[in-house]
Structures are given as structure tokens and as C-alpha cells.
Amino acid sequence: MKDSVSASVPDMAPRRRQGRKAARSRPKGRTVDPQARQEILELLGGAPRRRDLLIEHLHKIQDRFGCLAARHLVALAAEMKLAMTEVYEVATFYHHFDVIREGEAPPPEITVRVCDSIACELAGAKTLLERLPALLGANVRVLHAPCVGRCDTAPVAVVGQNPVPHATMDKVARLVQAKAVEHPAAGSAPAAHPHLDIVSPGHVDYAAYRAAGGYALAAACARGERTSGQVIGIMEHSGLRGLGGAGFPAGRKWKIVAAEPAPRYLAVNVDEGEPGTFKDRFYLERDPHRFIEGALVASWAAGLEAIYIYLRDEYHGCRAILEREIAALQADPPCPLPPIHLRRGAGAYICGEESAMIESLEGKRGEPRLRPPYVAQVGLFGRPTLEHNMETLHWVRDIVEKGADWFAGQGRHGRKGLRSFSVSGRVKKPGVHLAPAGITVRELVDEHCGGMLDGHAFYAYLPGGASGGILPASMGDIPLDFDTLNQYGCFIGSAAIVILSDRDRAADCARNLMKFFSTESCGQCTPCRVGTVKAKALMEGARWDQALLAELSQAMIDASICGLGQAAPNPALTVMKYFPQEIE
């Protein structure tokens, strides 16, 4: 019986063995589409396939095809010899990458982003966001955007890569129509820089900068006419502090990094995403070589081997300027130059935090690192890194050439130095105003901003952008500088001053800011990721649960990894302290 049964059952072992062999012969994961592979090869050309260039290569795909289709991501991962998860997690982290999954339709060819941060909201951005979709039609995508760094011309829309200052429905519609006519067919090469405002009035190019004595300092340092100790000493004596917000003494930072083992790098932070801040763009559009020379001097003094410039993606005009001017410098160098790398952000406020910027420079998600170690010891590519805001380097040439006492003697009310204040809101002359450190907000408005708008009375102000808190007009005589505002629950940060009038409410401003923080949290740590969303919900009503909001704020301050979560509660806390009548 056993033999007869065995005889009636076919031998399955060969088939199973064949099946296993066939399964092993198929490649693991997604297969690469041949056409997509060819398109990626043509797009990347001879560019290196290094891991740190992943974001740069994603930009090339986004610029060419208008989105990041799954087939292109698979081909890119194969070409760069990366796991698909590595490419996908980076592509989905940044706002400006449109990742299209299999079966999804690509976005419309034209995207309009309307800034809805505080200065633009005061100027009418909500109306634009509500009415533009119906006006522009279904073939145009209208999105809200966090601060685009043009608060002095609020409200601002961005059509493709073209900013529309003082945006109106008609202005946006006309530009959309123009771009619809000019827009290349899908898959064709876009214009190198399809923006409108490459050069600003008063722009100083390489030839003009050299003719006015530019790079003489860098050349003198390279020739040994100065010593690094002398230059670092001048920087220390000047009292210059980091102007990106943290305020760490610049000369001391140079000395710390110089003492670390080589190789060492310079990372320049031009990712000013703080609502209300636009000073870096102002200087880049007008005098880019001044900060580049400062970077060269810093690199020489601290013994740095390469310069990496991280520029926010919203600044397309600035990128065109820097590409052109760096090329001019390299073609006719005044002294030996270290390698200079210009890297493009992709829409992430968190990358203004120094360690998150370092992660992004390495081609990763812009998530802050736990510290210690600090970037001065373990920074870019694991090496000691001098990290500076662009404006900090902008002042190096003047300080070294004119002397430390020149800079230190510029302050007011017992403070030292000069500050570039980005002023927006209810003033007659918004813009970047160079003023003595320690000036009060009343003095700033009256002496530099032409006073309040007609019919508006000074009501409140933000002394340090979105995260610096909100103070009433009755406290408008506090010197604006590092350390002077801390006792009031505020700080100056990058000196982004937003002026509110009697037609505004501080509570509404705080809601806008918390919405921004909840959108921009990188999500790495729970106190920030969950806390900003919960705080936003608690602040939506006319009456706030102040006890619960205060408890939540303290948890965020104590437990968040980086400054975003630690400072996000400041607007709410200062409203509860100084404007209780608005929320009770």
C-alpha cells in the first residue's frame, strides 16, 4: 500500500528546488526601470555619487521633472549604491521635495506658495490663501509656506521659484500666466535659475569688490603679514558674538576649533528660516564677497581645510549670485583658496540649528544631534567644525582692518558693537536697519523705521523673531542685545523685530507662531513633536488653560533635544505673563 501511494504522488522535490533557485535568481527589492536609470545617468552626468551629495542630486531630479517619482528614487538609490530607505527618508523629510508614490499623479506644473508667517499674516496672507485657488484654477497648486525671508515686502507669494513682493491677486495671477506660457515640457531641462531678482540695486560684484580693496586682508594673511594669534585676538577684543542667534563669542570659537586636530572645516549657516529674519539675504544680494572674505580669514586663522556654505532653498536669487561670484573668485584668486562648496537646503527651518545643518550637509535628514560632543569637536564628517552665521563673517574684514575698538565702540546703553535688525510689521520703513547694539525698540522705530504706520499705535513687539517671545509697548525701552532680555522671558536671537499695533492681538500672533513650530518640528523628540501640536490646540480658544499650558511648556523646555522645542513655548508664556487680558 505504501509503495502504491508513493507511486501515485509525483516527486515535488525537483519543483521545490527549482522554485528556490528561481527565487534566488531575482534581485531583492525594487527593480530599476531602465528608462529611469538612463534619465538619472544623464541628469547626474559626471557628478560624484558621494553620500553627502544626496540632497543635491534630489534637487536635480525635482528641478528637471517637477517631482520625485518612485522610479527615479529607485534608480538614484541604485546609482549611489544606497538603500532605498536612505533615499526615501531624506526625500520625505524636506518640504520642497514632492515625493510621488507609485500610482499617484504628479503635482501641477506650477506651484504657488503663500507665506503665512507673522509679518505676511499681518499684511493679508490669509485672504490670498483663501481666494487664490479659485482664481488660478485646478491646474495650479496653492500651498501655504513658512517664512520665505522677505518679511519687509509682506505679503509674499512665490510662483515656482519667483518671489512676488507685496503680493496681490492680480500680481500672482499675471506671473502664473507668464510661467504657464514659459514652462518647459515635463522632463526637459529647466532654466538654470528661473527667478526674477538675481541682482539687487547697489550689488557689488567681484571686480568692484577687488577695486575697493577687497581681499587685501585675506591676501595679507596668506602672505604671513599677520599672525593667526593677532587676528584671533582682535576678534576676541571686539566683542563680536555669533549673529545667528546663539551669541557665542566669535574669537573664542575660532580659538577652540583651532586647537582641535586637523582636518577641520568651516560650515556657514545661511538658512535663516526664523520668521521675521531676512538680514542674510539683504547682505548676500548686495555685498556677497564681504562675507566670503571673512570666511577665508576665519579659515586661515583657525587652520580650516574647506568651506561649506549652506543656503536656504528659498533664496534662489542668492544662489545664482554666489555661484557666479565664487566662480569669479576662483578664476582670479587673490591668494590660495580652500575648496568652497555651496550646498542647497530643501525647506526645513530646523536646519538653522547648527547640528541639524551639519546633518543636512552630509546628505541626511536635518535632525539635531545630541550634545556633547559639540560640533567644534565632532562636526561635519566627524571632524572639528567652525560653524558661523553668514552675518558674523560679514563683519570680520571691517573689524580686523579698522580695529577691535572701532566695532566695540559702536554700541548704545552700555552695549558693544553693531546689529543688523530685520524689522517688519506695522512700521513705515520695514527692512534691514544697521544700528548700535543696545538700541531700544522705540529708538529703532523712531530713528530708523520712520515711525509707526499712519493710524497705528505701538502695542507690542517680538524682539527675537518667532522664538524670542512677545513684549508689550510699555517695555519698549529695554536695550536690544544679548543677555538684556533674558530676565523677561525673551531673547534677541537673530535680531528679527516684528512690530504689532493696537489693531493686532498678541494672542493671535502667538497662535501663528505655535502653528509654525508645530509644522517645522523635525519630530525626532516627543516633547517637541507632540508638545507643539498640543500647545497649538490649547491656544485655539479665546480662553486658554493657562495651568496646563504652563506645565506643557516646562516639559518642552526641560526635555526637548534642541532650541526649537526649548524656545517654542516662549510666545505663549509671554502672552500669559504680559497680555493676560487677551486670554482670560
Coordinates of C-alpha atoms in Angstrom, one line a residue:
M1 CA 0.0 0.0 0.0
K2 CA 2.8 2.3 0.9
D3 CA 4.5 1.6 -2.4
S4 CA 1.3 2.2 -4.4
V5 CA 0.7 5.6 -2.7
S6 CA 4.2 6.6 -3.3
A7 CA 4.0 5.7 -6.9
S8 CA 0.8 7.9 -7.3
V9 CA 2.3 11.0 -5.9
P10 CA 4.6 13.0 -8.1
D11 CA 8.0 13.9 -6.8
M12 CA 7.8 17.6 -5.7
A13 CA 11.4 17.9 -4.6
P14 CA 12.7 18.9 -8.0
R15 CA 10.0 21.6 -8.4
R16 CA 10.7 23.0 -5.0
R17 CA 14.4 23.1 -5.7
Q18 CA 13.7 24.9 -9.0
G19 CA 11.4 27.3 -7.2
R20 CA 14.1 28.2 -4.7
K21 CA 16.6 28.5 -7.4
A22 CA 14.3 30.8 -9.4
A23 CA 13.6 32.9 -6.3
R24 CA 17.3 33.4 -5.6
S25 CA 17.9 34.5 -9.2
R26 CA 15.6 37.5 -8.9
P27 CA 17.1 40.7 -7.4
K28 CA 16.0 41.8 -4.0
G29 CA 13.9 44.9 -3.5
R30 CA 12.5 47.1 -6.3
T31 CA 13.9 46.6 -9.8
V32 CA 15.3 49.6 -11.6
D33 CA 13.3 50.9 -14.5
P34 CA 15.8 51.1 -17.5
Q35 CA 14.4 54.4 -18.7
A36 CA 14.6 55.9 -15.2
R37 CA 18.2 54.7 -14.9
Q38 CA 19.1 56.4 -18.2
E39 CA 17.4 59.6 -17.1
I40 CA 19.3 59.6 -13.8
L41 CA 22.6 58.9 -15.5
E42 CA 22.1 61.8 -17.9
L43 CA 21.0 64.1 -15.1
L44 CA 23.9 63.4 -12.8
G45 CA 26.5 63.2 -15.6
G46 CA 30.0 63.2 -14.2
A47 CA 29.0 64.4 -10.7
P48 CA 30.3 62.4 -7.8
R49 CA 28.0 59.8 -6.3
R50 CA 29.0 60.5 -2.7
R51 CA 26.5 60.1 0.1
D52 CA 26.8 63.8 1.2
L53 CA 25.6 64.9 -2.3
L54 CA 22.2 63.0 -2.0
I55 CA 20.2 66.2 -1.4
E56 CA 21.9 68.0 -4.3
H57 CA 21.0 65.1 -6.6
L58 CA 17.4 65.0 -5.3
H59 CA 17.2 68.7 -6.3
K60 CA 18.4 67.9 -9.8
I61 CA 15.5 65.4 -10.2
Q62 CA 13.0 67.8 -8.6
D63 CA 14.1 70.7 -10.8
R64 CA 14.0 68.6 -14.0
F65 CA 10.8 66.6 -13.5
G66 CA 8.8 68.7 -11.1
C67 CA 8.6 65.9 -8.5
L68 CA 10.5 62.8 -7.1
A69 CA 8.8 59.8 -8.7
A70 CA 9.3 56.4 -7.2
R71 CA 11.0 55.1 -10.3
H72 CA 13.6 57.9 -10.2
L73 CA 14.3 57.4 -6.5
V74 CA 14.9 53.7 -7.1
A75 CA 17.3 54.5 -9.9
L76 CA 19.1 57.1 -7.8
A77 CA 19.5 54.7 -4.9
A78 CA 21.0 52.1 -7.2
E79 CA 23.3 54.6 -8.9
M80 CA 24.5 55.9 -5.5
K81 CA 24.7 52.4 -4.0
L82 CA 22.4 53.4 -1.2
A83 CA 19.5 51.6 0.4
M84 CA 16.1 52.8 -0.9
T85 CA 15.1 53.6 2.7
E86 CA 18.1 56.0 3.0
V87 CA 17.0 57.9 -0.1
Y88 CA 13.3 57.8 0.8
E89 CA 13.7 59.0 4.4
V90 CA 15.7 62.0 3.2
A91 CA 13.4 62.9 0.3
T92 CA 10.3 62.9 2.5
F93 CA 11.9 65.0 5.3
Y94 CA 12.1 68.3 3.4
H95 CA 9.2 70.5 2.4
H96 CA 10.4 71.3 -1.1
F97 CA 10.6 67.7 -2.3
D98 CA 7.4 66.3 -3.8
V99 CA 7.7 62.5 -3.4
I100 CA 5.2 60.8 -5.7
R101 CA 4.4 57.2 -4.8
E102 CA 3.6 54.6 -7.5
G103 CA 0.1 55.2 -8.9
E104 CA -0.1 58.8 -7.7
A105 CA -0.5 61.7 -10.1
P106 CA 2.4 64.3 -10.2
P107 CA 1.7 67.8 -8.9
P108 CA 0.6 70.6 -11.2
E109 CA 3.4 72.1 -13.2
I110 CA 3.1 75.4 -11.3
T111 CA 3.1 75.7 -7.5
V112 CA 2.3 79.0 -5.7
R113 CA 3.5 79.2 -2.1
V114 CA 2.0 81.9 0.0
C115 CA 3.9 82.8 3.1
D116 CA 1.6 82.8 6.1
S117 CA 4.1 83.6 8.9
I118 CA 3.5 86.5 11.2
A119 CA 4.6 89.5 9.0
C120 CA 2.7 88.2 6.0
E121 CA -0.4 87.3 8.1
L122 CA -0.5 90.9 9.4
A123 CA -0.3 92.1 5.7
G124 CA -3.2 89.9 4.4
A125 CA -1.8 86.5 3.5
K126 CA -5.0 84.7 4.7
T127 CA -7.0 86.4 2.0
L128 CA -4.6 85.3 -0.6
L129 CA -4.6 81.8 0.6
E130 CA -8.4 81.7 0.6
R131 CA -9.0 83.3 -2.8
L132 CA -6.1 82.3 -5.0
P133 CA -7.2 78.6 -5.6
A134 CA -10.4 79.7 -7.2
L135 CA -8.8 82.4 -9.2
L136 CA -5.9 80.3 -10.5
G137 CA -7.8 77.1 -11.2
A138 CA -7.2 73.4 -10.7
N139 CA -4.0 73.3 -12.8
V140 CA -2.1 75.5 -10.3
R141 CA -1.3 74.2 -6.8
V142 CA -1.6 76.8 -4.0
L143 CA 0.2 76.0 -0.7
H144 CA 0.9 77.8 2.5
A145 CA 4.5 78.3 3.2
P146 CA 6.5 79.1 6.3
C147 CA 8.6 82.3 6.3
V148 CA 10.4 82.9 3.0
G149 CA 12.7 85.5 4.3
R150 CA 11.0 88.6 2.7
C151 CA 9.1 90.0 5.6
D152 CA 9.9 93.6 4.6
T153 CA 7.8 93.2 1.5
A154 CA 4.9 91.3 3.0
P155 CA 2.6 89.7 1.9
V156 CA 4.8 87.5 -0.3
A157 CA 3.9 84.7 -2.7
V158 CA 6.4 82.6 -4.6
V159 CA 5.4 81.3 -8.0
G160 CA 7.7 78.4 -8.8
Q161 CA 11.0 80.0 -7.7
N162 CA 9.9 83.6 -8.4
P163 CA 9.1 85.7 -5.3
V164 CA 6.2 88.2 -5.6
P165 CA 6.8 91.0 -3.1
H166 CA 3.7 92.9 -1.9
A167 CA 1.7 90.2 -3.5
T168 CA -1.8 90.8 -4.7
M169 CA -4.3 88.6 -6.5
D170 CA -3.5 90.3 -9.8
K171 CA 0.3 90.2 -9.4
V172 CA 0.2 86.5 -8.7
A173 CA -2.2 85.7 -11.5
R174 CA -0.1 87.6 -14.0
L175 CA 3.1 85.8 -13.1
V176 CA 1.3 82.4 -13.1
Q177 CA 0.1 83.1 -16.6
A178 CA 3.6 84.1 -17.7
K179 CA 5.1 80.9 -16.2
A180 CA 2.4 78.8 -17.8
V181 CA 3.5 80.2 -21.2
E182 CA 7.2 79.7 -20.5
H183 CA 7.0 76.5 -18.5
P184 CA 9.1 73.7 -20.2
A185 CA 7.6 70.4 -21.0
A186 CA 7.9 67.7 -18.4
G187 CA 11.3 66.1 -18.4
S188 CA 13.1 68.9 -20.3
A189 CA 15.9 70.9 -18.7
P190 CA 14.7 73.9 -16.8
A191 CA 16.3 77.3 -16.9
A192 CA 19.4 77.4 -14.7
H193 CA 17.8 80.0 -12.4
P194 CA 14.2 80.9 -13.2
H195 CA 14.0 83.6 -10.7
L196 CA 13.4 87.3 -11.3
D197 CA 15.6 89.2 -8.9
I198 CA 19.2 88.0 -9.3
V199 CA 20.9 91.3 -8.8
S200 CA 19.8 94.0 -6.3
P201 CA 20.4 97.7 -6.6
G202 CA 23.9 98.5 -5.3
H203 CA 25.2 95.0 -5.9
V204 CA 29.0 94.7 -5.6
D205 CA 30.5 92.1 -7.9
Y206 CA 34.0 90.6 -7.7
A207 CA 35.6 93.3 -9.8
A208 CA 34.1 96.1 -7.9
Y209 CA 34.9 94.5 -4.6
R210 CA 38.6 94.0 -5.5
A211 CA 38.8 97.6 -6.8
A212 CA 37.7 98.9 -3.5
G213 CA 40.4 97.0 -1.6
G214 CA 38.5 93.7 -1.1
Y215 CA 40.6 90.6 -0.4
A216 CA 43.6 92.6 0.5
L217 CA 43.2 91.4 4.1
A218 CA 42.9 87.7 3.1
A219 CA 45.9 88.1 0.8
A220 CA 48.0 89.7 3.6
C221 CA 47.1 86.9 6.0
A222 CA 48.1 84.3 3.4
R223 CA 51.5 86.1 2.9
G224 CA 52.2 86.0 6.6
E225 CA 51.9 89.7 7.2
R226 CA 49.6 88.9 10.1
T227 CA 49.6 86.0 12.5
S228 CA 46.6 83.9 13.4
G229 CA 47.1 84.8 17.0
Q230 CA 46.9 88.5 16.3
V231 CA 43.7 88.2 14.2
I232 CA 42.0 85.9 16.7
G233 CA 43.0 88.4 19.5
I234 CA 41.4 91.3 17.5
M235 CA 38.2 89.2 17.1
E236 CA 38.1 88.4 20.8
H237 CA 38.7 92.1 21.9
S238 CA 36.0 93.4 19.5
G239 CA 33.2 91.6 21.4
L240 CA 31.7 90.2 18.2
R241 CA 29.3 87.4 19.1
G242 CA 27.6 84.9 16.8
L243 CA 24.8 86.7 15.0
G244 CA 22.7 83.7 14.1
G245 CA 21.0 83.7 17.4
A246 CA 23.2 81.9 20.0
G247 CA 25.6 84.7 20.6
F248 CA 28.7 82.7 21.3
P249 CA 31.9 84.9 21.2
A250 CA 33.3 84.6 17.7
G251 CA 37.0 84.9 18.6
R252 CA 36.7 82.3 21.3
K253 CA 35.1 79.9 18.9
W254 CA 38.0 80.3 16.5
K255 CA 40.5 79.6 19.2
I256 CA 38.6 76.5 20.4
V257 CA 38.3 75.0 16.9
A258 CA 42.0 75.9 16.0
A259 CA 43.1 73.8 19.0
E260 CA 41.4 70.6 17.7
P261 CA 43.2 68.1 15.5
A262 CA 43.1 68.5 11.7
P263 CA 41.3 68.2 9.3
R264 CA 38.9 71.0 10.4
Y265 CA 36.1 72.6 8.4
L266 CA 34.1 75.8 8.2
A267 CA 30.3 75.5 7.9
V268 CA 28.5 78.8 7.1
N269 CA 24.8 78.9 8.1
V270 CA 22.7 80.9 5.6
D271 CA 19.5 79.1 6.5
E272 CA 17.7 82.0 8.2
G273 CA 14.2 80.4 8.5
E274 CA 13.2 82.3 11.7
P275 CA 10.0 84.2 10.9
G276 CA 10.9 87.9 10.7
T277 CA 14.6 87.3 9.7
F278 CA 16.0 88.4 6.3
K279 CA 19.3 90.2 7.1
D280 CA 21.4 87.5 5.5
R281 CA 19.5 87.7 2.2
F282 CA 19.9 91.5 2.3
Y283 CA 23.7 91.3 2.5
L284 CA 24.1 88.5 0.1
E285 CA 22.2 90.3 -2.6
R286 CA 24.3 93.4 -2.2
D287 CA 27.8 92.5 -1.0
P288 CA 28.5 88.8 -1.1
H289 CA 32.3 89.0 -1.2
R290 CA 32.5 90.6 2.2
F291 CA 31.3 87.5 4.0
I292 CA 33.3 85.3 1.6
E293 CA 36.5 87.2 2.6
G294 CA 35.5 86.8 6.2
A295 CA 35.2 83.1 5.7
L296 CA 38.7 83.0 4.1
V297 CA 40.2 84.9 7.0
A298 CA 38.5 82.6 9.5
S299 CA 39.7 79.5 7.6
W300 CA 43.3 80.8 7.6
A301 CA 43.2 81.8 11.3
A302 CA 41.7 78.5 12.5
G303 CA 43.6 76.3 10.0
L304 CA 40.4 75.1 8.2
E305 CA 40.7 72.9 5.1
A306 CA 37.4 73.5 3.3
I307 CA 34.4 75.9 3.4
Y308 CA 30.8 74.6 3.2
I309 CA 28.1 77.2 2.6
Y310 CA 24.5 76.0 3.5
L311 CA 22.0 78.3 1.7
R312 CA 18.2 78.0 2.3
D313 CA 16.4 76.9 -0.8
E314 CA 14.1 79.9 -0.8
Y315 CA 17.0 82.1 -1.8
H316 CA 17.3 81.2 -5.5
G317 CA 18.5 84.6 -6.5
C318 CA 21.2 84.5 -3.8
R319 CA 22.3 81.1 -5.1
A320 CA 22.8 82.5 -8.6
I321 CA 24.8 85.4 -7.2
L322 CA 27.0 83.1 -5.1
E323 CA 27.6 80.6 -7.9
R324 CA 28.7 83.4 -10.2
E325 CA 30.8 85.3 -7.7
I326 CA 32.5 82.2 -6.3
A327 CA 33.4 81.2 -9.8
A328 CA 34.9 84.7 -10.5
L329 CA 36.9 84.5 -7.3
Q330 CA 38.3 81.0 -8.2
A331 CA 39.1 82.2 -11.7
D332 CA 41.3 85.0 -10.4
P333 CA 42.2 84.2 -6.8
P334 CA 43.9 86.9 -4.7
C335 CA 45.5 84.2 -2.5
P336 CA 45.5 80.4 -2.2
L337 CA 41.8 79.3 -1.7
P338 CA 40.5 76.3 0.2
P339 CA 37.8 74.3 -1.5
I340 CA 34.4 76.2 -1.4
H341 CA 31.3 74.1 -1.5
L342 CA 27.8 75.7 -2.0
R343 CA 25.0 73.5 -0.7
R344 CA 21.3 74.0 -1.2
G345 CA 18.8 73.4 1.6
A346 CA 15.4 71.9 0.8
G347 CA 12.9 73.7 3.0
A348 CA 13.4 72.9 6.7
Y349 CA 13.5 75.5 9.5
I350 CA 15.2 73.0 11.8
C351 CA 18.3 73.1 9.6
G352 CA 19.1 76.6 11.1
E353 CA 20.2 74.6 14.2
E354 CA 23.9 74.0 13.8
S355 CA 24.0 70.3 14.2
A356 CA 20.9 69.8 12.0
M357 CA 22.6 71.8 9.4
I358 CA 25.6 69.6 9.7
E359 CA 23.4 66.5 9.2
S360 CA 21.9 68.1 6.1
L361 CA 25.3 69.0 4.7
E362 CA 26.1 65.3 5.0
G363 CA 23.0 64.5 2.8
K364 CA 20.8 63.3 5.7
R365 CA 17.6 64.3 7.4
G366 CA 18.1 67.6 9.2
E367 CA 17.7 66.3 12.7
P368 CA 19.7 67.9 15.6
R369 CA 22.3 65.8 17.3
L370 CA 22.5 65.1 21.0
R371 CA 25.3 67.1 22.6
P372 CA 28.0 66.7 23.8
P373 CA 30.0 66.3 21.7
Y374 CA 29.7 69.7 20.2
V375 CA 30.3 70.5 16.5
A376 CA 33.5 72.3 17.4
Q377 CA 34.9 68.8 18.3
V378 CA 32.8 66.4 16.2
G379 CA 31.1 68.3 13.4
L380 CA 30.9 67.9 9.6
F381 CA 32.1 64.4 8.6
G382 CA 33.0 63.7 12.2
R383 CA 35.7 66.4 12.2
P384 CA 36.1 69.6 14.2
T385 CA 33.9 72.3 12.6
L386 CA 33.7 76.1 13.0
E387 CA 30.1 76.9 12.4
H388 CA 29.1 80.6 11.8
N389 CA 26.1 82.6 10.7
M390 CA 26.8 84.5 7.5
E391 CA 26.5 87.9 9.1
T392 CA 29.1 87.1 11.7
L393 CA 31.6 86.5 8.9
H394 CA 30.4 89.7 7.2
W395 CA 31.9 91.8 9.9
V396 CA 35.4 90.1 10.0
R397 CA 37.1 92.3 7.4
D398 CA 35.9 95.6 8.9
I399 CA 36.8 94.6 12.5
V400 CA 40.3 93.4 11.5
E401 CA 41.1 96.4 9.2
K402 CA 39.5 99.1 11.4
G403 CA 40.4 97.5 14.8
A404 CA 38.5 95.9 17.6
D405 CA 37.9 99.2 19.3
W406 CA 36.1 100.6 16.2
F407 CA 33.5 97.8 16.4
A408 CA 33.2 97.7 20.2
G409 CA 32.7 101.4 20.4
Q410 CA 29.5 101.4 18.2
G411 CA 27.1 100.3 20.9
R412 CA 24.5 102.2 22.9
H413 CA 23.2 102.0 26.5
G414 CA 26.4 100.2 27.6
R415 CA 26.4 97.6 24.9
K416 CA 29.1 96.9 22.3
G417 CA 29.0 96.6 18.5
L418 CA 26.6 96.9 15.7
R419 CA 23.5 94.9 14.9
S420 CA 21.6 94.3 11.7
F421 CA 17.9 94.5 12.7
S422 CA 15.4 92.8 10.4
V423 CA 12.3 95.0 11.1
S424 CA 8.8 94.1 9.8
G425 CA 5.2 94.7 10.8
R426 CA 3.4 98.0 11.4
V427 CA 6.2 100.4 10.6
K428 CA 6.6 102.8 7.7
K429 CA 10.1 101.6 6.7
P430 CA 10.5 97.9 7.2
G431 CA 13.8 96.4 6.2
V432 CA 17.3 95.7 7.4
H433 CA 18.5 98.6 9.6
L434 CA 22.1 98.8 10.9
A435 CA 22.0 100.3 14.4
P436 CA 24.1 100.3 17.6
A437 CA 23.7 97.1 19.7
G438 CA 21.7 98.1 22.7
I439 CA 19.3 100.4 20.9
T440 CA 15.8 100.2 22.3
V441 CA 12.8 99.3 20.1
R442 CA 11.3 102.7 20.5
E443 CA 14.6 104.3 19.3
L444 CA 14.8 101.8 16.5
V445 CA 11.3 102.5 15.2
D446 CA 11.6 106.3 15.5
E447 CA 15.2 106.7 14.2
H448 CA 15.4 104.1 11.5
C449 CA 11.9 102.9 10.6
G450 CA 10.1 106.2 10.1
G451 CA 7.8 105.6 12.9
M452 CA 4.6 103.6 13.1
L453 CA 2.2 103.3 10.1
D454 CA -0.3 106.1 10.0
G455 CA -3.3 105.4 12.2
H456 CA -1.4 102.7 14.2
A457 CA -0.2 102.9 17.7
F458 CA 2.7 100.9 19.1
Y459 CA 1.2 97.9 21.0
A460 CA 3.7 95.1 21.3
Y461 CA 6.8 93.7 19.7
L462 CA 8.8 90.5 19.0
P463 CA 12.4 91.2 20.0
G464 CA 13.9 88.0 18.6
G465 CA 11.7 86.5 15.9
A466 CA 9.2 83.7 16.4
S467 CA 11.1 82.1 19.3
G468 CA 12.1 85.3 21.2
G469 CA 8.8 86.0 22.9
I470 CA 6.4 88.9 22.8
L471 CA 6.7 92.1 24.9
P472 CA 4.2 95.0 25.4
A473 CA 5.0 98.5 24.2
S474 CA 5.3 99.5 27.9
M475 CA 8.6 97.5 27.9
G476 CA 9.9 99.2 24.8
D477 CA 12.9 100.8 26.5
I478 CA 14.9 97.6 27.1
P479 CA 18.2 97.6 25.3
L480 CA 18.1 95.2 22.3
D481 CA 21.1 93.0 22.7
F482 CA 22.3 89.6 24.1
D483 CA 21.6 88.9 27.7
T484 CA 19.4 92.0 28.3
L485 CA 16.0 90.4 27.6
N486 CA 16.5 87.0 29.3
Q487 CA 15.1 88.2 32.6
Y488 CA 11.8 89.0 30.8
G489 CA 11.5 85.5 29.3
C490 CA 12.7 86.7 25.9
F491 CA 15.9 86.9 23.8
I492 CA 17.2 88.8 20.8
G493 CA 18.3 85.8 18.8
S494 CA 19.0 86.9 15.2
A495 CA 17.5 90.4 15.9
A496 CA 14.3 89.9 14.0
I497 CA 12.0 92.6 15.2
V498 CA 8.3 92.4 14.4
I499 CA 6.2 95.4 15.4
L500 CA 2.5 95.0 16.4
S501 CA 0.0 97.8 16.7
D502 CA -3.2 98.4 18.5
R503 CA -5.0 96.7 15.6
D504 CA -3.3 93.4 16.5
R505 CA -3.5 90.9 19.3
A506 CA -0.5 89.3 20.9
A507 CA -2.5 86.1 21.4
D508 CA -3.2 85.8 17.7
C509 CA 0.4 86.4 17.0
A510 CA 1.4 83.6 19.4
R511 CA -1.1 81.2 17.7
N512 CA 0.5 81.9 14.4
L513 CA 4.0 81.2 15.8
M514 CA 3.0 78.0 17.5
K515 CA 1.4 76.8 14.2
F516 CA 4.8 77.4 12.6
F517 CA 6.7 75.5 15.3
S518 CA 4.3 72.5 15.1
T519 CA 4.8 72.4 11.3
E520 CA 8.6 72.8 11.5
S521 CA 9.4 70.4 14.3
C522 CA 11.6 67.7 12.9
G523 CA 9.7 65.1 15.0
Q524 CA 12.8 63.5 16.5
C525 CA 11.9 64.0 20.1
T526 CA 8.5 63.6 21.7
P527 CA 8.4 66.8 23.9
C528 CA 8.7 68.9 20.7
R529 CA 6.8 66.8 18.3
V530 CA 3.8 66.3 20.5
G531 CA 4.2 69.4 22.6
T532 CA 3.9 71.9 19.8
V533 CA 0.8 70.3 18.4
K534 CA -0.8 70.1 21.9
A535 CA 0.2 73.7 22.7
K536 CA -1.4 74.8 19.4
A537 CA -4.6 73.1 20.3
L538 CA -4.6 74.6 23.8
M539 CA -4.2 78.1 22.3
E540 CA -7.0 77.9 19.8
G541 CA -9.8 79.0 22.1
A542 CA -10.5 82.5 23.4
R543 CA -9.7 81.3 26.9
W544 CA -6.5 79.4 27.5
D545 CA -6.0 76.6 30.1
Q546 CA -3.0 78.5 31.4
A547 CA -2.0 76.0 34.1
L548 CA -1.9 73.1 31.6
L549 CA -0.2 75.2 29.0
A550 CA 2.5 76.3 31.5
E551 CA 3.1 72.7 32.6
L552 CA 3.4 71.5 29.0
S553 CA 5.7 74.4 28.2
Q554 CA 8.0 73.5 31.1
A555 CA 8.2 69.9 29.9
M556 CA 9.1 71.1 26.4
I557 CA 11.8 73.4 27.8
D558 CA 13.3 70.7 30.0
A559 CA 13.2 67.7 27.7
S560 CA 13.5 68.8 24.1
I561 CA 16.7 68.0 22.3
C562 CA 17.3 71.3 20.6
G563 CA 16.4 75.0 20.7
L564 CA 13.2 74.7 18.6
G565 CA 11.3 72.7 21.3
Q566 CA 13.0 74.6 24.1
A567 CA 12.1 78.1 22.7
A568 CA 8.7 77.3 21.1
P569 CA 6.7 78.0 24.3
N570 CA 8.1 81.5 24.6
P571 CA 5.3 83.3 22.7
A572 CA 2.7 81.5 24.8
L573 CA 4.4 82.1 28.1
T574 CA 5.0 85.8 27.4
V575 CA 1.4 86.3 26.3
M576 CA 0.2 84.7 29.6
K577 CA 2.6 86.9 31.5
Y578 CA 2.2 90.3 29.8
F579 CA -1.2 90.1 27.9
P580 CA -3.5 88.1 30.3
Q581 CA -6.5 90.3 29.3
E582 CA -6.4 88.7 25.9
I583 CA -6.9 85.1 27.0
E584 CA -9.0 85.2 30.2

